PDB file of C-alpha atoms in Angstrom:
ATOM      1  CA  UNK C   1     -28.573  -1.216   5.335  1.00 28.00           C
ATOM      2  CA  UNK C   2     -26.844  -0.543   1.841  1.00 32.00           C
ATOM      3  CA  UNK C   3     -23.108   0.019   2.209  1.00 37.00           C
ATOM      4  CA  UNK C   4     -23.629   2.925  -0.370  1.00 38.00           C
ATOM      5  CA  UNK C   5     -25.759   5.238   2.220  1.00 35.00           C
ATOM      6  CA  UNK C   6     -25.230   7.062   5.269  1.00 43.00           C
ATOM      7  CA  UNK C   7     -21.684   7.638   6.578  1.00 42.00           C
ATOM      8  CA  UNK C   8     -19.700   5.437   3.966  1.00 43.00           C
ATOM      9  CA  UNK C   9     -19.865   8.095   1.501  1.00 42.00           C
ATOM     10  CA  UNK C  10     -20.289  11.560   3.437  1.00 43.00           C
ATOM     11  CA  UNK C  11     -19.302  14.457   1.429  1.00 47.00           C
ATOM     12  CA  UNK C  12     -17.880  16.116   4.502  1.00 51.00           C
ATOM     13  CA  UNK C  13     -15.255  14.294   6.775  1.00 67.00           C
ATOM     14  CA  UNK C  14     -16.007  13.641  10.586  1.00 90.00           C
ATOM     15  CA  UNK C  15     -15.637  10.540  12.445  1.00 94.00           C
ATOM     16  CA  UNK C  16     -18.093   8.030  10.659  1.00 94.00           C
ATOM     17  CA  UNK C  17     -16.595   8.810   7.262  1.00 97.00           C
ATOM     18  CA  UNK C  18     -14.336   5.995   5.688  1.00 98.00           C
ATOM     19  CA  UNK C  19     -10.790   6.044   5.497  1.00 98.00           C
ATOM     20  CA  UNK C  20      -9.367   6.165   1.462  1.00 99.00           C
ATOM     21  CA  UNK C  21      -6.832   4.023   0.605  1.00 99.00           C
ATOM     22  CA  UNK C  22      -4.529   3.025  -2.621  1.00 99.00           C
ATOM     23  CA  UNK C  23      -1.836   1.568  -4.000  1.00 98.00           C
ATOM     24  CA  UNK C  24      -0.473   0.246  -7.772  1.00 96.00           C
ATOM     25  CA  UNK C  25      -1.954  -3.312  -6.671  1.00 96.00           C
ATOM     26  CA  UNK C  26      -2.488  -5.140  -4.414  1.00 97.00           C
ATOM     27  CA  UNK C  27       0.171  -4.273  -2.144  1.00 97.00           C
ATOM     28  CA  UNK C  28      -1.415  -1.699  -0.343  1.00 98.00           C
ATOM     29  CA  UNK C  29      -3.715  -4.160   1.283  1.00 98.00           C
ATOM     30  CA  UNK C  30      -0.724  -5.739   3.524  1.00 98.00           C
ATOM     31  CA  UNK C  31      -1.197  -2.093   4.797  1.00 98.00           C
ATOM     32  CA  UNK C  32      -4.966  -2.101   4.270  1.00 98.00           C
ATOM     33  CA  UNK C  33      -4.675  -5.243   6.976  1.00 97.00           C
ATOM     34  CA  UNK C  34      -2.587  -3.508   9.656  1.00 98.00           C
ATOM     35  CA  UNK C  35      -4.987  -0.621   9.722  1.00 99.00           C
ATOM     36  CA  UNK C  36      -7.948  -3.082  10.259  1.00 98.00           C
ATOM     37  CA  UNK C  37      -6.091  -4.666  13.157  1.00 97.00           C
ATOM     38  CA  UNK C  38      -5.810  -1.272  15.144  1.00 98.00           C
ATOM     39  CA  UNK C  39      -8.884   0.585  13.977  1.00 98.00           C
ATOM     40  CA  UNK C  40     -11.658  -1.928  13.824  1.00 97.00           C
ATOM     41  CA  UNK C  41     -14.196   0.241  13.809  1.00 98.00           C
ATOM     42  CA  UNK C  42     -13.259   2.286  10.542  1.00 98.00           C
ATOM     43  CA  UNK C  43     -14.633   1.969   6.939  1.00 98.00           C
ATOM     44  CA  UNK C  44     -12.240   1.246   4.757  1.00 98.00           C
ATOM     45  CA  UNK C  45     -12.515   1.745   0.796  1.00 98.00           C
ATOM     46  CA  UNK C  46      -9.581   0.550  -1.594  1.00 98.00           C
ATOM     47  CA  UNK C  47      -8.627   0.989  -5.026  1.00 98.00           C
ATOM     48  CA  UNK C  48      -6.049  -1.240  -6.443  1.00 98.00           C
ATOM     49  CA  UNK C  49      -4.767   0.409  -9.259  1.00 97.00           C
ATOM     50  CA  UNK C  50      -3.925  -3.128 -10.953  1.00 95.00           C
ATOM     51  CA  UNK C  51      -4.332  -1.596 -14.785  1.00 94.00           C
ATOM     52  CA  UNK C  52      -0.884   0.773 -14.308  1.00 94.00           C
ATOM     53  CA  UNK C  53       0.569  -1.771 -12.187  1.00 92.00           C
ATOM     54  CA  UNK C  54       3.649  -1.646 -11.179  1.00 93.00           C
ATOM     55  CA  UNK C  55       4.067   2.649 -11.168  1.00 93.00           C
ATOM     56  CA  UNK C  56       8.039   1.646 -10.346  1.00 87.00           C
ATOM     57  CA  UNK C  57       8.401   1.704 -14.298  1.00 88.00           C
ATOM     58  CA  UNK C  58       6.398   4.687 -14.937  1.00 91.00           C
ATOM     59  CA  UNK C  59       7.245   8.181 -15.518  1.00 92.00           C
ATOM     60  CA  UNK C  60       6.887  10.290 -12.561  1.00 92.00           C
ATOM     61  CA  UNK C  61       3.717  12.512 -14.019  1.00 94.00           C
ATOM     62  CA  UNK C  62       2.052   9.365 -14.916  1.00 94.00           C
ATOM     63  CA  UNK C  63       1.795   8.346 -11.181  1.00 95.00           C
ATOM     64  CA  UNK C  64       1.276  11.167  -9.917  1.00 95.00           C
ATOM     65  CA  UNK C  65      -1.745  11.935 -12.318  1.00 95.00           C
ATOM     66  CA  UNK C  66      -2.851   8.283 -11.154  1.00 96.00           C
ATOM     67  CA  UNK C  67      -2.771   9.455  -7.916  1.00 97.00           C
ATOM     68  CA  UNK C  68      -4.512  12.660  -8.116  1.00 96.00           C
ATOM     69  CA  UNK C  69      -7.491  10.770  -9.804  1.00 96.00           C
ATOM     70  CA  UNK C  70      -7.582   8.174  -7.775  1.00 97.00           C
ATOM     71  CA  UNK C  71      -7.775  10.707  -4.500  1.00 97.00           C
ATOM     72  CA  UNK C  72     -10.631  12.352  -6.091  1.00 96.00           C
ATOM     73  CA  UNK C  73     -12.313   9.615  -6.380  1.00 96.00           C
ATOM     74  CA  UNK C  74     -11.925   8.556  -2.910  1.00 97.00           C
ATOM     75  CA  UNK C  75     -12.944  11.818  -1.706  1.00 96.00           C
ATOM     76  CA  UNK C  76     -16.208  11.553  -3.900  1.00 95.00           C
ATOM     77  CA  UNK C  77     -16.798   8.784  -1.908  1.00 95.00           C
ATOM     78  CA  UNK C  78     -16.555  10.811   1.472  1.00 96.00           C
ATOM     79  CA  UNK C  79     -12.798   9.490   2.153  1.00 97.00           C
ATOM     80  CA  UNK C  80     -11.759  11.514   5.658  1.00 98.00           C
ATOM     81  CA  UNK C  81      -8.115  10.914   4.734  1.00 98.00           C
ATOM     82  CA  UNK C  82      -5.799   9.084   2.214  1.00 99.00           C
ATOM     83  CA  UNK C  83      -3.270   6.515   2.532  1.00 99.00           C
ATOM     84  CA  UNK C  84      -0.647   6.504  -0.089  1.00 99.00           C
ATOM     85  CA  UNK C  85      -0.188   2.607   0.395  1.00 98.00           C
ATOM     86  CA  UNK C  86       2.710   2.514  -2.039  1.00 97.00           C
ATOM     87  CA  UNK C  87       6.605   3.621  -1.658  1.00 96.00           C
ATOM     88  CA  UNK C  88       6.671   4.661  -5.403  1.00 95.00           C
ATOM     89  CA  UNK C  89       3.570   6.852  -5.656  1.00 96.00           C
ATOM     90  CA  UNK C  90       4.430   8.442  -2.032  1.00 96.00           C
ATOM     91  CA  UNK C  91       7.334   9.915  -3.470  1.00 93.00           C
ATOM     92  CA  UNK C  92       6.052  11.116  -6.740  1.00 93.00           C
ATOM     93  CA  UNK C  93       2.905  12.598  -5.471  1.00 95.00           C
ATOM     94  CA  UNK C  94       2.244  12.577  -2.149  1.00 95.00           C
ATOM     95  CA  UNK C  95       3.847  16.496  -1.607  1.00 95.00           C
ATOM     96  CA  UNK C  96       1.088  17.172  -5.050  1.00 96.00           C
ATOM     97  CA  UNK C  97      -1.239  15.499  -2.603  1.00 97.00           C
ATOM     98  CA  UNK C  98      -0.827  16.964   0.642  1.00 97.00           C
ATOM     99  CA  UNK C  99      -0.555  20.639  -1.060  1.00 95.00           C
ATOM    100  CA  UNK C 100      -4.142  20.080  -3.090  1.00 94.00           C
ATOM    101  CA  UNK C 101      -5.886  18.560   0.047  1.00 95.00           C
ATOM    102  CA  UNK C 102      -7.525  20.031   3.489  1.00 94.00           C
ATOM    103  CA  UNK C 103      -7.320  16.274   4.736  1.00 96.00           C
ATOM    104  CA  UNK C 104      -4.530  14.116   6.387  1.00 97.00           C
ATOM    105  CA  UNK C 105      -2.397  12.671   3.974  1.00 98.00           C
ATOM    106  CA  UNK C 106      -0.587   9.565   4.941  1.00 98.00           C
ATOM    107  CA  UNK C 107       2.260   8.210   2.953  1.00 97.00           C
ATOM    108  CA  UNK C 108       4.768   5.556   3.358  1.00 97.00           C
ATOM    109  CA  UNK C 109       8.624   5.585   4.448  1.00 95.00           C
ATOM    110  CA  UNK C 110      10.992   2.398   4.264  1.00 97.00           C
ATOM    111  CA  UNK C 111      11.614   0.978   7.489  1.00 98.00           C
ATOM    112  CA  UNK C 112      15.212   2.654   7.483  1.00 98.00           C
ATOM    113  CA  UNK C 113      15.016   4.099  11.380  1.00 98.00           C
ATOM    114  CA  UNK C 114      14.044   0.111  12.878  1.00 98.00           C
ATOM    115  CA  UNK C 115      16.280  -1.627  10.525  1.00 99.00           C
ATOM    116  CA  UNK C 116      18.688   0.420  12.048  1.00 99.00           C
ATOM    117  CA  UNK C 117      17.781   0.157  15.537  1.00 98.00           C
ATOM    118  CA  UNK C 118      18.030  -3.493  14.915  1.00 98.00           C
ATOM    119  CA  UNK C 119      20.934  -4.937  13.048  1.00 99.00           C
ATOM    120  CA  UNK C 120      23.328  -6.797  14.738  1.00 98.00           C
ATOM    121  CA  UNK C 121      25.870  -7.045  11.399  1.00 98.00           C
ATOM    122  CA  UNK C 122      25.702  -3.442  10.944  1.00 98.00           C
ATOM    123  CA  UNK C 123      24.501  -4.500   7.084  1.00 99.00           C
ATOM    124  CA  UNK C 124      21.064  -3.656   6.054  1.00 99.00           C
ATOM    125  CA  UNK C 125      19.299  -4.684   2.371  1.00 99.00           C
ATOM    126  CA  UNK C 126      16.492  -2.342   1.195  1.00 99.00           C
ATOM    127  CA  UNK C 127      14.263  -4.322  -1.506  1.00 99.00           C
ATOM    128  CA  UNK C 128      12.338  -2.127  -3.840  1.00 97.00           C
ATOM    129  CA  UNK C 129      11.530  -0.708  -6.663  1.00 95.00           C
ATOM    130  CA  UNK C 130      14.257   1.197  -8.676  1.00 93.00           C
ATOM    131  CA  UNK C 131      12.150   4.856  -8.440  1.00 92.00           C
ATOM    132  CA  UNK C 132      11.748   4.234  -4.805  1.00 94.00           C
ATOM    133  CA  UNK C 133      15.225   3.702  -4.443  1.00 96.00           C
ATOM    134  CA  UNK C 134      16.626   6.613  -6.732  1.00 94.00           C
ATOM    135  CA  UNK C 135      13.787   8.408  -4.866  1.00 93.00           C
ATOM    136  CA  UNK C 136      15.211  11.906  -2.491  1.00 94.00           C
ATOM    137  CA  UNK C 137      12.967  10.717   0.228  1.00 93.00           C
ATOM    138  CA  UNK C 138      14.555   7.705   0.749  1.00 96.00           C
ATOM    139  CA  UNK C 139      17.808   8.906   0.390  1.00 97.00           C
ATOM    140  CA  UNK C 140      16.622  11.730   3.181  1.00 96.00           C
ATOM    141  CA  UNK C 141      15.920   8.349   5.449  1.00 97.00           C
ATOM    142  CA  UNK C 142      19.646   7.198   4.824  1.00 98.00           C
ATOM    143  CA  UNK C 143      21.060  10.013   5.894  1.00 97.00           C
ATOM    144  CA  UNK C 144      19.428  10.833   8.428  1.00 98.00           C
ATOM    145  CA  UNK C 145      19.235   7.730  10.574  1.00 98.00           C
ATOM    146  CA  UNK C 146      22.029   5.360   8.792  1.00 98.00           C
ATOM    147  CA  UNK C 147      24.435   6.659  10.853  1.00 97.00           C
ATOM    148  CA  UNK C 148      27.842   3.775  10.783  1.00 97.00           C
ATOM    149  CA  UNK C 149      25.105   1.076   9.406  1.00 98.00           C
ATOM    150  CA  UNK C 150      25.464   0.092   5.809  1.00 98.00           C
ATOM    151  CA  UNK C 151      22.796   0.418   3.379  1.00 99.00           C
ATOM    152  CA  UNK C 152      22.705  -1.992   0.392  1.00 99.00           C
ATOM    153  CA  UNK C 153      19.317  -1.075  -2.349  1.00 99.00           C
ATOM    154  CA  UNK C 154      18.780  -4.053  -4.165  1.00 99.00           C
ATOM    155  CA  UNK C 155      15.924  -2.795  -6.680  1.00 98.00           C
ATOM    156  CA  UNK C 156      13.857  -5.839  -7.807  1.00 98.00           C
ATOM    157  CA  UNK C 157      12.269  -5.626 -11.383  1.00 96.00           C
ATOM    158  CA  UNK C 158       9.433  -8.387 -12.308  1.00 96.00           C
ATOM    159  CA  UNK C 159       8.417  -8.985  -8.109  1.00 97.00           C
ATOM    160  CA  UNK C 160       5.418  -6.858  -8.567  1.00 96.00           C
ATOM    161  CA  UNK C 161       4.472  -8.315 -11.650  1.00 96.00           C
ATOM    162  CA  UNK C 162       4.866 -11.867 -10.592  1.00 96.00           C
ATOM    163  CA  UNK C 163       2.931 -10.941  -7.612  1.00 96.00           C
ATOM    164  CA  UNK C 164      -0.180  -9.423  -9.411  1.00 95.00           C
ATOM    165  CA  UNK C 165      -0.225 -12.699 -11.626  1.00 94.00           C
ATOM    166  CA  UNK C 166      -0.821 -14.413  -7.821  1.00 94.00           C
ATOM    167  CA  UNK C 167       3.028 -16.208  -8.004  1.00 96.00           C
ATOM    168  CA  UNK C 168       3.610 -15.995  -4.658  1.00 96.00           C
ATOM    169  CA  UNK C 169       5.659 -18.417  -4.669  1.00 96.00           C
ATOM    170  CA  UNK C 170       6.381 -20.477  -7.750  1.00 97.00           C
ATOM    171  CA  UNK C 171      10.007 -20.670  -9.424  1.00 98.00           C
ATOM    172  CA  UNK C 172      10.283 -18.090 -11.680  1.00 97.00           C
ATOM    173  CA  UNK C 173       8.765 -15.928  -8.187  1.00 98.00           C
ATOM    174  CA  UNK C 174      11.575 -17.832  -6.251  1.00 98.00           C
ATOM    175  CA  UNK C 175      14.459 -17.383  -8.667  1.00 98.00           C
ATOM    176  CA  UNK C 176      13.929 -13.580  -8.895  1.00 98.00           C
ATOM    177  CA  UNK C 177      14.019 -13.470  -5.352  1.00 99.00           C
ATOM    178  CA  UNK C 178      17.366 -15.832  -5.135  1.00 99.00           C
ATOM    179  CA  UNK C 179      18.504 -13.106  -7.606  1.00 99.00           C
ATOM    180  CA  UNK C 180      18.027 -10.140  -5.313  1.00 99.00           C
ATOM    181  CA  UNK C 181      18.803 -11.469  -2.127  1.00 99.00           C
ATOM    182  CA  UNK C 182      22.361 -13.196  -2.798  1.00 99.00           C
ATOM    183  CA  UNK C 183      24.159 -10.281  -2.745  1.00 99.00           C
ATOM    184  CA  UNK C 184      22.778  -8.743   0.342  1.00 99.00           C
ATOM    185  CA  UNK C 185      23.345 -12.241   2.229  1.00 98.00           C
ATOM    186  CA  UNK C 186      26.724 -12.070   0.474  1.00 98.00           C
ATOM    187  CA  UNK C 187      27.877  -9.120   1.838  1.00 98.00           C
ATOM    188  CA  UNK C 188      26.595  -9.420   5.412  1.00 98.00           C
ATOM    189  CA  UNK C 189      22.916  -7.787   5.471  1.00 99.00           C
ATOM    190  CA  UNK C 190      21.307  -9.406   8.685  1.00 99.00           C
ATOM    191  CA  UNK C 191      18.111  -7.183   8.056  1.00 99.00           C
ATOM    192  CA  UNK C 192      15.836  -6.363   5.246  1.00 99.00           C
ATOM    193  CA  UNK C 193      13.308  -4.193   4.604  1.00 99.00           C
ATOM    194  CA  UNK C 194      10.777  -4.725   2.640  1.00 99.00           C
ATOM    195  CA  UNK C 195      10.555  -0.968   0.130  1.00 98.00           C
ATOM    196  CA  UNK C 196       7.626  -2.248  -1.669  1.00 97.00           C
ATOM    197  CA  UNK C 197       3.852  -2.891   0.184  1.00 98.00           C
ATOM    198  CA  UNK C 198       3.656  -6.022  -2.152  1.00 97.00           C
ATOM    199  CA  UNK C 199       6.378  -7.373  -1.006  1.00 98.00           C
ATOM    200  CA  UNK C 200       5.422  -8.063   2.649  1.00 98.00           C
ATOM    201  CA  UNK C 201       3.066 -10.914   0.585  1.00 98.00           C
ATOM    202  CA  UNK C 202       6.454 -12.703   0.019  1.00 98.00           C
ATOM    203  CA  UNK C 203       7.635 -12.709   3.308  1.00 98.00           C
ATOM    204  CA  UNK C 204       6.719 -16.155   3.944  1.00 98.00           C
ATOM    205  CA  UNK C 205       9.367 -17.085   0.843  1.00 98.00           C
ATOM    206  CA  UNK C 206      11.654 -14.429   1.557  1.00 99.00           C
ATOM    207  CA  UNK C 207      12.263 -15.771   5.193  1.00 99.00           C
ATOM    208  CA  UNK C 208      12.685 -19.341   3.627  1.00 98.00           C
ATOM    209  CA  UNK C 209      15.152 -18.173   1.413  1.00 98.00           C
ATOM    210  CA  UNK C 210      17.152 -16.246   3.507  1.00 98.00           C
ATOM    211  CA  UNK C 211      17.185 -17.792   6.469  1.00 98.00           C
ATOM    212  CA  UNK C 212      15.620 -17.688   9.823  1.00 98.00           C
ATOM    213  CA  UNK C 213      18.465 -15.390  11.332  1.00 98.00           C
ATOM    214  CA  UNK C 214      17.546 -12.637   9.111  1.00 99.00           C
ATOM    215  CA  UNK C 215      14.926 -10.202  10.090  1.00 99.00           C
ATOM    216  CA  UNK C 216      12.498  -8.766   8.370  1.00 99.00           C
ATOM    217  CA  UNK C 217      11.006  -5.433   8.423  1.00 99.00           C
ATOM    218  CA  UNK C 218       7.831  -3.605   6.777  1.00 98.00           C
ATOM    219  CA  UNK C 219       6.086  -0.125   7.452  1.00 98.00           C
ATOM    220  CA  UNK C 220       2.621  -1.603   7.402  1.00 98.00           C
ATOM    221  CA  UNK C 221       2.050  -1.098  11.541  1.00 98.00           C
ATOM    222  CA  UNK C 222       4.080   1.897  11.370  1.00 98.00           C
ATOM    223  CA  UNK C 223       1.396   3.350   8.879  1.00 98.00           C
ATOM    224  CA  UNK C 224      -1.361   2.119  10.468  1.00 99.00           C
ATOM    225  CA  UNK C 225      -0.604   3.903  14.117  1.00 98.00           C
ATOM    226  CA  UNK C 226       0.244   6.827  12.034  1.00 98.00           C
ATOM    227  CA  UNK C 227      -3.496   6.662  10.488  1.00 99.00           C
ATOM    228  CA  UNK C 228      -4.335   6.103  14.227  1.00 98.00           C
ATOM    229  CA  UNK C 229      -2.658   9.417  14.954  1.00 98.00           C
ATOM    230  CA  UNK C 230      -3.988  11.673  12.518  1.00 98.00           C
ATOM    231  CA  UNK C 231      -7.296  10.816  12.987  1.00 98.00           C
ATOM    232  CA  UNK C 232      -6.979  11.278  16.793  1.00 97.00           C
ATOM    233  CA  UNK C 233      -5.475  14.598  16.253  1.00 96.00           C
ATOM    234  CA  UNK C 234      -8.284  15.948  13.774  1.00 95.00           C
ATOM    235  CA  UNK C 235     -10.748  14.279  16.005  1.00 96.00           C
ATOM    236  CA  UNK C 236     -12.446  12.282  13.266  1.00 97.00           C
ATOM    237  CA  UNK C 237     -11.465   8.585  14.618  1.00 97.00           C
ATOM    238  CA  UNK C 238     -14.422   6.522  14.405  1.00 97.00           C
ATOM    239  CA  UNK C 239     -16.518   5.738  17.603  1.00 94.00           C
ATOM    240  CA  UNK C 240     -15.354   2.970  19.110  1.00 91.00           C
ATOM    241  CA  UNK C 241     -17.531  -0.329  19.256  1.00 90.00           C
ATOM    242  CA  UNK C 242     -19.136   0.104  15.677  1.00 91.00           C
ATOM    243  CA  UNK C 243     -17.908  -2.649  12.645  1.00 93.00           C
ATOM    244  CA  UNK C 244     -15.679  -0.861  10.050  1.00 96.00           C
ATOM    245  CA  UNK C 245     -16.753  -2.250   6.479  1.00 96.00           C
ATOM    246  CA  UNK C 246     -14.735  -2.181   3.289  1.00 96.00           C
ATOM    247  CA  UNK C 247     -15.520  -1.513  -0.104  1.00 97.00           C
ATOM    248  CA  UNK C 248     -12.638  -2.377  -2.928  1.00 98.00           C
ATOM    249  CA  UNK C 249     -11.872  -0.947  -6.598  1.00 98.00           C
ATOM    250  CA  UNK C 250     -10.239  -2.464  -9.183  1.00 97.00           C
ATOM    251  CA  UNK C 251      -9.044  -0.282 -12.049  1.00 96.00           C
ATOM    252  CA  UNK C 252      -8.105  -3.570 -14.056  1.00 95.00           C
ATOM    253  CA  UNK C 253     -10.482  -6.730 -14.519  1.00 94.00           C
ATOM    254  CA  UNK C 254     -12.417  -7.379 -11.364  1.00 95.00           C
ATOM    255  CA  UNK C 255     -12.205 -11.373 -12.626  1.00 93.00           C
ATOM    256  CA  UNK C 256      -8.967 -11.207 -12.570  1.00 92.00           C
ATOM    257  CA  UNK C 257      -7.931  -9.342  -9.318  1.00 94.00           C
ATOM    258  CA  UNK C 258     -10.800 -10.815  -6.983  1.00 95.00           C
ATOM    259  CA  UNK C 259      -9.270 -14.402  -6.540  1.00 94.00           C
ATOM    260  CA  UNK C 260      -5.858 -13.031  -5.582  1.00 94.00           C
ATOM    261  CA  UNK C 261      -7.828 -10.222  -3.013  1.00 95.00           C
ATOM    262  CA  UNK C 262      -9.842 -13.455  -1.711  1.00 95.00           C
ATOM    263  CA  UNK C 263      -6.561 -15.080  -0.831  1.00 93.00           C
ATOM    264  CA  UNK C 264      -4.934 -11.909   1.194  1.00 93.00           C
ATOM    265  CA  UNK C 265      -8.260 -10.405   2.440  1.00 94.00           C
ATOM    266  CA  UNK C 266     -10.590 -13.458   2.692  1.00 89.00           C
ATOM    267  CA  UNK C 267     -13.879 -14.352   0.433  1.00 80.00           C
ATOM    268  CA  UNK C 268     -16.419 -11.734   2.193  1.00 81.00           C
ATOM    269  CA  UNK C 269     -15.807  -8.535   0.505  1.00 89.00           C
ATOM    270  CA  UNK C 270     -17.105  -6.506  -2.578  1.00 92.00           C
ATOM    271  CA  UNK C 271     -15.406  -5.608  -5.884  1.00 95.00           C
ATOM    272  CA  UNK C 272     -15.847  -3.067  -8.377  1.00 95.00           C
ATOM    273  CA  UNK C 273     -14.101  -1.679 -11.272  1.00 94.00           C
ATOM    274  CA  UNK C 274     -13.315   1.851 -11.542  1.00 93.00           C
ATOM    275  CA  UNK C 275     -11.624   4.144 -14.338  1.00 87.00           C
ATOM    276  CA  UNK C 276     -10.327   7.468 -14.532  1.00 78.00           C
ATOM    277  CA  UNK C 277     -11.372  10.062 -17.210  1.00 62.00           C
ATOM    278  CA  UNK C 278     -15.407   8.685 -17.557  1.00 44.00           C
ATOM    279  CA  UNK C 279     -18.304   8.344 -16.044  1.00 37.00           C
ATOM    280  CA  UNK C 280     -18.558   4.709 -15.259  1.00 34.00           C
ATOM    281  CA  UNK C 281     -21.121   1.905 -13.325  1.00 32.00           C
ATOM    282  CA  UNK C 282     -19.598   0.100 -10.140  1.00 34.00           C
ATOM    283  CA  UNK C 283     -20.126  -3.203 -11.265  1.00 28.00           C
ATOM    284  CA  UNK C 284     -20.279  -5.184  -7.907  1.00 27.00           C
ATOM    285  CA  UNK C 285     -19.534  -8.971  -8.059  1.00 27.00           C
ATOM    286  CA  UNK C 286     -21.695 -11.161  -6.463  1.00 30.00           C
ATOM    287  CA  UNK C 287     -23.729  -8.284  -4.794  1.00 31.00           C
ATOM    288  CA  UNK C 288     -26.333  -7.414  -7.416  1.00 30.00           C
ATOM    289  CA  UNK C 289     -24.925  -3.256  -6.369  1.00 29.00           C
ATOM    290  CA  UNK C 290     -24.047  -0.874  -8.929  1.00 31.00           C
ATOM    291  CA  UNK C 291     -23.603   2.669  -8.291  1.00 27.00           C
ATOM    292  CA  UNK C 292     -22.223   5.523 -10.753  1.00 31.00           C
ATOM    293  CA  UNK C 293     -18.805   6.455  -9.986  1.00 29.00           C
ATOM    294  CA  UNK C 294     -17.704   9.955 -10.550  1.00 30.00           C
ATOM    295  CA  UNK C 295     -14.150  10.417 -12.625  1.00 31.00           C
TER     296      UNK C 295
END
């Protein structure tokens, strides 16, 4: 069977219709991966919007015109929901999103509530991006469940970057990261959590960096059971014992992205590019596919 027939790309949702999923990156697939763990039985299409990566520096209207394109592409495809798998784009778009869509919507929020739950020094670090950080929904997160806990926001410009070059862990990866984290260690923080879905790809370094004592918190699992959720409640999860497929979009050079996909996602999956504003072929590596893909 093709993967573009049948159920993959239903113009209506119901249950055998694919889940649609994005991010700036790559980063959205260390959410991408938590949603495969508890719903094996979904499809699962991606676009990594690598060409405006990282949206942290962009203007607001820039992402959330990214977004809005990138969501109709999705639903061309037959998406039964979309998964903002980014901090920055959930909180310039995702209200645009929810209030242009008949579909559940599912966005990210910064593991403020666990960190919480969880620190022992009473001193928590929040790694992301600056617009995340000056964002009002994170701020909403402080103050509602900070309570006597400290919050330090460390933003950390270049990490994305160095990340979509595939420096996961070379020097210049490492000192940016010494950079960040000193003065969070420095002042106590005994939890971190990770504002950024690329950054759960540096957790490995992170750790080593900070120490084993620290802990270390994402939303990816969070997200995922919230997918689980929605779905349940609309009554469009997939049937259980079926294989979920994937199908990924690249809006930069599929060359370029595909070896650094390999290495988080493994070597069986397929890759096309995809722009906004044109009519434009699916070029699928290594599969001989091609498809036209609607702007």
């Amino acid at each position: 069977m093709s993967l573009v027939s049948d159920a993959l790309f239903s113009s209506s949702p119901n249950a055998d219709a694919p889940i649609g999923v994005f991010d700036s990156g790559v980063g959205g697939l260390t959410v991408l991966r938590e949603i495969r763990r508890l719903l094996p039985a979904e499809d699962l299409l991606y676009v990594a919007d690598s060409a405006y990566a990282p949206y942290g520096d962009k203007p607001s209207a820039v992402i959330a015109a990214r977004a809005l394109a990138i969501t109709e592409f999705l639903l061309g495809q037959g998406a039964k929901a979309i998964v903002v798998a980014c901090n920055t784009a959930t909180g310039a778009a995702v209200q645009l999103l929810r209030a242009h869509y008949p579909i559940p919507v599912i966005a990210m929020e910064p593991a403020i509530k666990p960190a919480v739950e969880r620190t022992r020094s009473g001193v928590i670090g929040v790694l992301a991006t600056r617009r995340t950080l000056e964002s009002p929904n994170l701020a909403q997160l402080v103050e509602r469940f900070a309570g006597q806990s400290k919050i330090l926001l460390q933003p950390c410009p270049g990490l994305v970057e160095r990340i979509e070059s595939g420096d996961l862990d070379g020097p210049a990866t490492c000192a940016l990261l010494e950079d960040y984290l000193e003065p969070l260690l420095a002042h106590c923080a005994d939890t971190l959590v990770l504002g950024c879905t690329h950054y759960p790809l540096l957790r490995p370094v992170i750790q080593a960096l900070a120490g084993p004592q620290i802990l270390i918190l994402d939303s990816g699992a969070a997200v995922a059971r919230q997918v689980q959720r929605r779905l349940s409640e609309s009554g469009i999860l997939a049937p259980a014992g079926r294989v979920g497929r994937e199908l990924f979009w690249t809006s930069a050079n599929p060359g370029q992205v595909r070896p650094l996909i390999a290495w988080i996602w493994g070597d069986a999956f397929e890759l096309g590019q995809w722009e906004a504003g044109a009519q434009l072929e699916s070029r699928w590596i290594g599969s001989g596919l091609a498809l036209e893909i609607p702007s």
